[in-house]
Amino acid sequence: MLDRLPFLIGLRYVRAKRRNHFISFISLTSMLGLMLGVAVLILVLSVMNGFDHELRTRILGMVPHTKIESRTGMVEWEALAERLMERERVIGAAPYVEQQGMFSVGGRNEGAMVNGIHPEWEDRVSIIGDNMQQGSLADLEPGEWNIVLGSILARRLGVGVGDRVTLLVPEASITPAGVFPRLKRFTVSGIFSVGADLDAALAYAHIEDMQTLARLGDAVGGLRLELDDLFAASAETRTIVNELGAGYRGYDWTFSHGNLFQAIQMEKRMIALLLTVIIAVAAFNIVSTLVMVVTDKHADIAILRTIGATPRSIMGIFVVQGLAIGIIGILVGVGLGVLLALTISDIIDWVETVFGIQFLDAGVYFISNLPSRLHWDDVGNIVASALVLTFFSTLYPAWRAARVQPAEVLRYE
């Protein structure tokens, strides 16, 4: 019976209606604080995981993991692509020609990067083919001067499929009549959307058309490579360039989007730290709750000591009580946090639809919706951290209870 004493009495103290309503209020506050802290931490980490996933799948699905270029021009690119495809980490390769330019339609001007691609090779390194709103990459045929625009770019220019746009490139053409900027008329054959800022900054044309416009002849700008592990891109790029020789250079995705990824990781760690502090504050509110309970229960403690309860059993009573308060708050917080993490995207979509507002604009942020991905290992770490903080918060009040002297207390009863 004495072995079960801490659990029986500790749980009874949690269930019992206390005479001191202030103690009950502090106990409820501690429980609510833990609940909200755990729920918010799960929700925020899920949203940060969602941003991280969207960065990897959307932006890094459009941006090459690695680019290999030749200083003298890459003419025999097919042989080099097959050679690089034999490497263990390389799972895709495609040629490209990049040209920065400005589109002009009816007085509207928008700058963008035009990628000359080979439609049959592009699916190996990009998700562009899976995100076409109108048209397809197969419509990019050499000599037709067709172009695929991002949805935001097309909207800003006020064009759709079948319309004509003029591309001005930052190179001059010298003619007998003088120096004129180089320009070319394209027909919009498709529109893509990945829900990211790339929709406002990218366009695609056939690689042969871009070779003609850039006056490269049979050479391409380089090869885009898809790797099985994007975090190995830096090391793999260095290895490939070293093997190919001094005439080649390489760039990986960290040059263009590495800072964004690092910022998301840093924000995730800092937000987790700040919200853990909130959980710690709520957990240590249990200290004040238990200290007041110990003071209120001096007579009960003295009686238990006189019938044979050990100081260790007395400590166990208040540890059990504190853990019970903490576990209830943590479990409710986990349920609420998981529910919000799984539904926050739908909730935000509903709010945007009902009130006609947009929380994330792809023209400003790198995605246009609020993503959320629940990772159960994050939930486990949060629960474990909250339980540890709750346990440590019970030790001091329990130690004080174990030091109560029965003779001193009962003398005045």
GROMACS .gro file of C-alpha atoms in nm, residues 74-405:
model
  332
   74MET     CA    1   3.024   2.352  -7.499
   75VAL     CA    2   2.969   2.201  -7.844
   76GLU     CA    3   2.979   1.825  -7.785
   77TRP     CA    4   2.743   1.847  -7.490
   78GLU     CA    5   2.562   1.519  -7.553
   79ALA     CA    6   2.878   1.313  -7.502
   80LEU     CA    7   2.961   1.508  -7.187
   81ALA     CA    8   2.605   1.463  -7.055
   82GLU     CA    9   2.623   1.087  -7.104
   83ARG     CA   10   2.961   1.083  -6.931
   84LEU     CA   11   2.832   1.277  -6.632
   85MET     CA   12   2.520   1.059  -6.612
   86GLU     CA   13   2.749   0.765  -6.535
   87ARG     CA   14   2.838   0.926  -6.202
   88GLU     CA   15   2.669   0.774  -5.898
   89ARG     CA   16   2.505   1.094  -5.770
   90VAL     CA   17   2.398   1.240  -6.107
   91ILE     CA   18   2.044   1.131  -6.199
   92GLY     CA   19   1.971   1.378  -6.478
   93ALA     CA   20   2.141   1.617  -6.722
   94ALA     CA   21   2.010   1.870  -6.974
   95PRO     CA   22   2.163   2.148  -7.188
   96TYR     CA   23   2.070   2.513  -7.148
   97VAL     CA   24   2.135   2.862  -7.277
   98GLU     CA   25   2.063   3.148  -7.037
   99GLN     CA   26   1.987   3.499  -7.153
  100GLN     CA   27   1.885   3.789  -6.935
  101GLY     CA   28   1.644   4.017  -7.111
  102MET     CA   29   1.341   4.243  -7.097
  103PHE     CA   30   0.998   4.164  -7.236
  104SER     CA   31   0.798   4.447  -7.386
  105VAL     CA   32   0.429   4.444  -7.476
  106GLY     CA   33   0.215   4.751  -7.537
  107GLY     CA   34   0.428   4.978  -7.322
  108ARG     CA   35   0.465   4.723  -7.041
  109ASN     CA   36   0.821   4.613  -6.964
  110GLU     CA   37   0.931   4.328  -6.740
  111GLY     CA   38   1.276   4.180  -6.691
  112ALA     CA   39   1.325   3.803  -6.678
  113MET     CA   40   1.574   3.525  -6.730
  114VAL     CA   41   1.506   3.331  -7.050
  115ASN     CA   42   1.622   2.970  -7.044
  116GLY     CA   43   1.685   2.801  -7.373
  117ILE     CA   44   1.601   2.435  -7.312
  118HIS     CA   45   1.569   2.109  -7.501
  119PRO     CA   46   1.210   1.992  -7.433
  120GLU     CA   47   1.302   1.624  -7.453
  121TRP     CA   48   1.582   1.660  -7.198
  122GLU     CA   49   1.433   1.916  -6.959
  123ASP     CA   50   1.213   1.673  -6.763
  124ARG     CA   51   1.531   1.507  -6.638
  125VAL     CA   52   1.630   1.809  -6.433
  126SER     CA   53   1.318   2.022  -6.383
  127ILE     CA   54   0.954   2.002  -6.271
  128ILE     CA   55   0.848   2.264  -6.527
  129GLY     CA   56   0.663   2.006  -6.738
  130ASP     CA   57   0.443   1.907  -6.442
  131ASN     CA   58   0.344   2.267  -6.367
  132MET     CA   59   0.214   2.389  -6.701
  133GLN     CA   60  -0.115   2.579  -6.670
  134GLN     CA   61  -0.156   2.617  -7.045
  135GLY     CA   62   0.030   2.461  -7.335
  136SER     CA   63   0.323   2.222  -7.300
  137LEU     CA   64   0.698   2.216  -7.349
  138ALA     CA   65   0.644   2.014  -7.668
  139ASP     CA   66   0.513   2.335  -7.828
  140LEU     CA   67   0.868   2.475  -7.816
  141GLU     CA   68   0.989   2.381  -8.161
  142PRO     CA   69   1.309   2.511  -8.321
  143GLY     CA   70   1.255   2.800  -8.559
  144GLU     CA   71   0.899   2.867  -8.439
  145TRP     CA   72   1.016   3.123  -8.180
  146ASN     CA   73   0.765   3.013  -7.922
  147ILE     CA   74   0.809   3.095  -7.552
  148VAL     CA   75   0.667   2.976  -7.219
  149LEU     CA   76   0.615   3.242  -6.952
  150GLY     CA   77   0.565   3.225  -6.578
  151SER     CA   78   0.208   3.300  -6.467
  152ILE     CA   79   0.298   3.619  -6.277
  153LEU     CA   80   0.518   3.742  -6.562
  154ALA     CA   81   0.236   3.680  -6.813
  155ARG     CA   82  -0.013   3.859  -6.591
  156ARG     CA   83   0.210   4.162  -6.550
  157LEU     CA   84   0.262   4.179  -6.925
  158GLY     CA   85  -0.107   4.126  -6.988
  159VAL     CA   86  -0.055   3.842  -7.236
  160GLY     CA   87  -0.189   3.492  -7.284
  161VAL     CA   88  -0.130   3.195  -7.510
  162GLY     CA   89  -0.112   3.307  -7.872
  163ASP     CA   90  -0.005   3.665  -7.796
  164ARG     CA   91   0.320   3.812  -7.918
  165VAL     CA   92   0.593   3.954  -7.694
  166THR     CA   93   0.918   4.129  -7.778
  167LEU     CA   94   1.239   4.027  -7.603
  168LEU     CA   95   1.520   4.281  -7.578
  169VAL     CA   96   1.860   4.141  -7.482
  170PRO     CA   97   2.143   4.353  -7.338
  171GLU     CA   98   2.360   4.325  -7.649
  172ALA     CA   99   2.384   4.566  -7.939
  173SER     CA  100   2.361   4.490  -8.309
  174ILE     CA  101   2.580   4.706  -8.531
  175THR     CA  102   2.418   4.787  -8.864
  176PRO     CA  103   2.490   5.041  -9.140
  177ALA     CA  104   2.212   5.250  -8.989
  178GLY     CA  105   2.377   5.254  -8.647
  179VAL     CA  106   2.382   5.059  -8.321
  180PHE     CA  107   2.053   4.905  -8.217
  181PRO     CA  108   1.957   4.679  -7.926
  182ARG     CA  109   1.908   4.318  -8.020
  183LEU     CA  110   1.543   4.214  -8.006
  184LYS     CA  111   1.321   3.931  -8.119
  185ARG     CA  112   0.947   3.869  -8.137
  186PHE     CA  113   0.819   3.553  -7.965
  187THR     CA  114   0.477   3.389  -7.956
  188VAL     CA  115   0.350   3.282  -7.615
  189SER     CA  116   0.282   2.909  -7.644
  190GLY     CA  117   0.242   2.819  -7.275
  191ILE     CA  118   0.219   2.945  -6.918
  192PHE     CA  119   0.356   2.767  -6.612
  193SER     CA  120   0.300   2.818  -6.241
  194VAL     CA  121   0.493   2.673  -5.948
  195GLY     CA  122   0.347   2.913  -5.690
  196ALA     CA  123   0.683   3.078  -5.626
  197ASP     CA  124   0.867   3.395  -5.715
  198LEU     CA  125   1.011   3.212  -6.015
  199ASP     CA  126   0.673   3.261  -6.183
  200ALA     CA  127   0.766   3.629  -6.218
  201ALA     CA  128   1.126   3.586  -6.326
  202LEU     CA  129   1.155   3.291  -6.565
  203ALA     CA  130   1.067   3.213  -6.925
  204TYR     CA  131   1.153   2.917  -7.148
  205ALA     CA  132   1.229   2.897  -7.520
  206HIS     CA  133   1.376   2.628  -7.742
  207ILE     CA  134   1.751   2.599  -7.706
  208GLU     CA  135   1.815   2.631  -8.079
  209ASP     CA  136   1.623   2.960  -8.093
  210MET     CA  137   1.826   3.093  -7.800
  211GLN     CA  138   2.149   2.975  -7.963
  212THR     CA  139   2.057   3.179  -8.268
  213LEU     CA  140   1.961   3.483  -8.061
  214ALA     CA  141   2.282   3.463  -7.855
  215ARG     CA  142   2.493   3.385  -8.165
  216LEU     CA  143   2.645   3.074  -8.008
  217GLY     CA  144   2.635   2.856  -8.318
  218ASP     CA  145   2.622   2.490  -8.215
  219ALA     CA  146   2.748   2.558  -7.862
  220VAL     CA  147   2.528   2.560  -7.553
  221GLY     CA  148   2.572   2.760  -7.236
  222GLY     CA  149   2.629   2.452  -7.025
  223LEU     CA  150   2.470   2.148  -6.864
  224ARG     CA  151   2.222   2.143  -6.577
  225LEU     CA  152   2.256   1.843  -6.347
  226GLU     CA  153   2.005   1.682  -6.111
  227LEU     CA  154   2.157   1.502  -5.811
  228ASP     CA  155   2.014   1.236  -5.582
  229ASP     CA  156   2.106   1.451  -5.281
  230LEU     CA  157   2.090   1.829  -5.318
  231PHE     CA  158   2.304   1.875  -5.006
  232ALA     CA  159   2.589   1.698  -5.183
  233ALA     CA  160   2.580   1.953  -5.466
  234SER     CA  161   2.878   2.161  -5.352
  235ALA     CA  162   3.112   1.864  -5.309
  236GLU     CA  163   2.992   1.696  -5.628
  237THR     CA  164   3.035   2.016  -5.830
  238ARG     CA  165   3.394   2.057  -5.713
  239THR     CA  166   3.471   1.696  -5.794
  240ILE     CA  167   3.325   1.719  -6.145
  241VAL     CA  168   3.508   2.044  -6.227
  242ASN     CA  169   3.838   1.902  -6.100
  243GLU     CA  170   3.794   1.591  -6.317
  244LEU     CA  171   3.695   1.787  -6.630
  245GLY     CA  172   3.991   2.022  -6.609
  246ALA     CA  173   4.071   2.392  -6.608
  247GLY     CA  174   3.842   2.478  -6.900
  248TYR     CA  175   3.528   2.413  -6.696
  249ARG     CA  176   3.356   2.581  -6.405
  250GLY     CA  177   3.060   2.486  -6.193
  251TYR     CA  178   2.787   2.648  -5.984
  252ASP     CA  179   2.551   2.477  -5.745
  253TRP     CA  180   2.215   2.585  -5.603
  254THR     CA  181   2.373   2.735  -5.289
  255PHE     CA  182   2.503   3.025  -5.501
  256SER     CA  183   2.150   3.138  -5.587
  257HIS     CA  184   1.926   3.006  -5.308
  258GLY     CA  185   2.161   2.890  -5.033
  259ASN     CA  186   2.101   3.199  -4.821
  260LEU     CA  187   1.725   3.146  -4.833
  261PHE     CA  188   1.758   2.785  -4.719
  262GLN     CA  189   1.998   2.880  -4.440
  263ALA     CA  190   1.764   3.159  -4.329
  264ILE     CA  191   1.474   2.914  -4.300
  265GLN     CA  192   1.685   2.672  -4.098
  266MET     CA  193   1.808   2.950  -3.869
  267GLU     CA  194   1.456   3.086  -3.819
  268LYS     CA  195   1.331   2.738  -3.737
  269ARG     CA  196   1.596   2.692  -3.468
  270MET     CA  197   1.546   3.038  -3.318
  271ILE     CA  198   1.166   3.011  -3.312
  272ALA     CA  199   1.191   2.666  -3.154
  273LEU     CA  200   1.424   2.808  -2.888
  274LEU     CA  201   1.194   3.103  -2.812
  275LEU     CA  202   0.882   2.888  -2.789
  276THR     CA  203   1.067   2.635  -2.572
  277VAL     CA  204   1.131   2.922  -2.330
  278ILE     CA  205   0.754   2.982  -2.322
  279ILE     CA  206   0.702   2.615  -2.238
  280ALA     CA  207   0.970   2.645  -1.969
  281VAL     CA  208   0.790   2.943  -1.812
  282ALA     CA  209   0.464   2.748  -1.809
  283ALA     CA  210   0.636   2.441  -1.665
  284PHE     CA  211   0.802   2.636  -1.387
  285ASN     CA  212   0.465   2.786  -1.293
  286ILE     CA  213   0.410   2.438  -1.154
  287VAL     CA  214   0.676   2.525  -0.894
  288SER     CA  215   0.462   2.800  -0.744
  289THR     CA  216   0.154   2.577  -0.762
  290LEU     CA  217   0.320   2.291  -0.575
  291VAL     CA  218   0.487   2.518  -0.321
  292MET     CA  219   0.147   2.655  -0.223
  293VAL     CA  220  -0.002   2.303  -0.220
  294VAL     CA  221   0.279   2.186   0.011
  295THR     CA  222   0.210   2.476   0.245
  296ASP     CA  223  -0.162   2.398   0.237
  297LYS     CA  224  -0.105   2.027   0.303
  298HIS     CA  225   0.138   2.047   0.596
  299ALA     CA  226  -0.108   1.868   0.824
  300ASP     CA  227  -0.170   1.590   0.570
  301ILE     CA  228   0.204   1.544   0.522
  302ALA     CA  229   0.259   1.522   0.898
  303ILE     CA  230  -0.013   1.259   0.937
  304LEU     CA  231   0.130   1.053   0.651
  305ARG     CA  232   0.473   1.064   0.812
  306THR     CA  233   0.336   0.944   1.144
  307ILE     CA  234   0.175   0.637   0.984
  308GLY     CA  235   0.500   0.533   0.819
  309ALA     CA  236   0.536   0.729   0.493
  310THR     CA  237   0.901   0.795   0.410
  311PRO     CA  238   1.039   1.127   0.288
  312ARG     CA  239   1.087   0.960  -0.049
  313SER     CA  240   0.715   0.873  -0.064
  314ILE     CA  241   0.622   1.230   0.028
  315MET     CA  242   0.844   1.359  -0.253
  316GLY     CA  243   0.679   1.113  -0.490
  317ILE     CA  244   0.331   1.246  -0.407
  318PHE     CA  245   0.412   1.597  -0.526
  319VAL     CA  246   0.623   1.479  -0.819
  320VAL     CA  247   0.323   1.272  -0.935
  321GLN     CA  248   0.090   1.569  -0.886
  322GLY     CA  249   0.316   1.805  -1.082
  323LEU     CA  250   0.371   1.552  -1.360
  324ALA     CA  251  -0.004   1.486  -1.382
  325ILE     CA  252  -0.070   1.858  -1.428
  326GLY     CA  253   0.207   1.877  -1.690
  327ILE     CA  254   0.106   1.562  -1.878
  328ILE     CA  255  -0.256   1.676  -1.908
  329GLY     CA  256  -0.144   2.012  -2.048
  330ILE     CA  257   0.109   1.850  -2.282
  331LEU     CA  258  -0.134   1.590  -2.418
  332VAL     CA  259  -0.406   1.847  -2.485
  333GLY     CA  260  -0.142   2.073  -2.644
  334VAL     CA  261  -0.020   1.789  -2.868
  335GLY     CA  262  -0.375   1.716  -2.983
  336LEU     CA  263  -0.444   2.082  -3.056
  337GLY     CA  264  -0.107   2.138  -3.222
  338VAL     CA  265  -0.136   1.831  -3.447
  339LEU     CA  266  -0.490   1.929  -3.547
  340LEU     CA  267  -0.380   2.283  -3.637
  341ALA     CA  268  -0.069   2.161  -3.819
  342LEU     CA  269  -0.278   1.930  -4.038
  343THR     CA  270  -0.546   2.189  -4.116
  344ILE     CA  271  -0.371   2.529  -4.107
  345SER     CA  272  -0.333   2.542  -4.487
  346ASP     CA  273  -0.705   2.480  -4.538
  347ILE     CA  274  -0.792   2.731  -4.265
  348ILE     CA  275  -0.578   3.001  -4.429
  349ASP     CA  276  -0.728   2.923  -4.771
  350TRP     CA  277  -1.079   2.956  -4.624
  351VAL     CA  278  -0.992   3.289  -4.460
  352GLU     CA  279  -0.845   3.419  -4.787
  353THR     CA  280  -1.156   3.312  -4.978
  354VAL     CA  281  -1.408   3.451  -4.729
  355PHE     CA  282  -1.238   3.782  -4.658
  356GLY     CA  283  -1.074   3.834  -4.997
  357ILE     CA  284  -0.722   3.879  -4.862
  358GLN     CA  285  -0.392   3.715  -4.946
  359PHE     CA  286  -0.143   3.639  -4.673
  360LEU     CA  287   0.144   3.545  -4.904
  361ASP     CA  288   0.200   3.708  -5.243
  362ALA     CA  289   0.431   3.508  -5.470
  363GLY     CA  290   0.552   3.836  -5.612
  364VAL     CA  291   0.691   3.924  -5.268
  365TYR     CA  292   0.749   3.588  -5.100
  366PHE     CA  293   0.890   3.279  -5.264
  367ILE     CA  294   0.558   3.090  -5.238
  368SER     CA  295   0.192   3.193  -5.250
  369ASN     CA  296   0.035   2.963  -4.989
  370LEU     CA  297   0.106   2.874  -4.626
  371PRO     CA  298   0.254   2.523  -4.624
  372SER     CA  299   0.259   2.285  -4.329
  373ARG     CA  300   0.426   1.947  -4.289
  374LEU     CA  301   0.395   1.762  -3.959
  375HIS     CA  302   0.706   1.568  -3.857
  376TRP     CA  303   0.641   1.324  -3.576
  377ASP     CA  304   1.003   1.336  -3.462
  378ASP     CA  305   0.949   1.708  -3.390
  379VAL     CA  306   0.639   1.622  -3.188
  380GLY     CA  307   0.836   1.362  -2.994
  381ASN     CA  308   1.116   1.606  -2.919
  382ILE     CA  309   0.867   1.871  -2.803
  383VAL     CA  310   0.687   1.627  -2.574
  384ALA     CA  311   1.014   1.498  -2.430
  385SER     CA  312   1.145   1.849  -2.366
  386ALA     CA  313   0.819   1.957  -2.199
  387LEU     CA  314   0.815   1.646  -1.979
  388VAL     CA  315   1.174   1.701  -1.871
  389LEU     CA  316   1.105   2.066  -1.782
  390THR     CA  317   0.791   1.964  -1.594
  391PHE     CA  318   0.977   1.696  -1.399
  392PHE     CA  319   1.252   1.933  -1.291
  393SER     CA  320   0.992   2.190  -1.187
  394THR     CA  321   0.846   1.940  -0.937
  395LEU     CA  322   1.171   1.859  -0.758
  396TYR     CA  323   1.208   2.166  -0.535
  397PRO     CA  324   0.847   2.167  -0.400
  398ALA     CA  325   0.866   1.790  -0.346
  399TRP     CA  326   1.195   1.828  -0.161
  400ARG     CA  327   1.039   2.093   0.062
  401ALA     CA  328   0.748   1.861   0.138
  402ALA     CA  329   0.985   1.581   0.236
  403ARG     CA  330   1.155   1.813   0.487
  404VAL     CA  331   0.834   1.887   0.677
  405GLN     CA  332   0.875   1.783   1.043
   0.00000   0.00000   0.00000
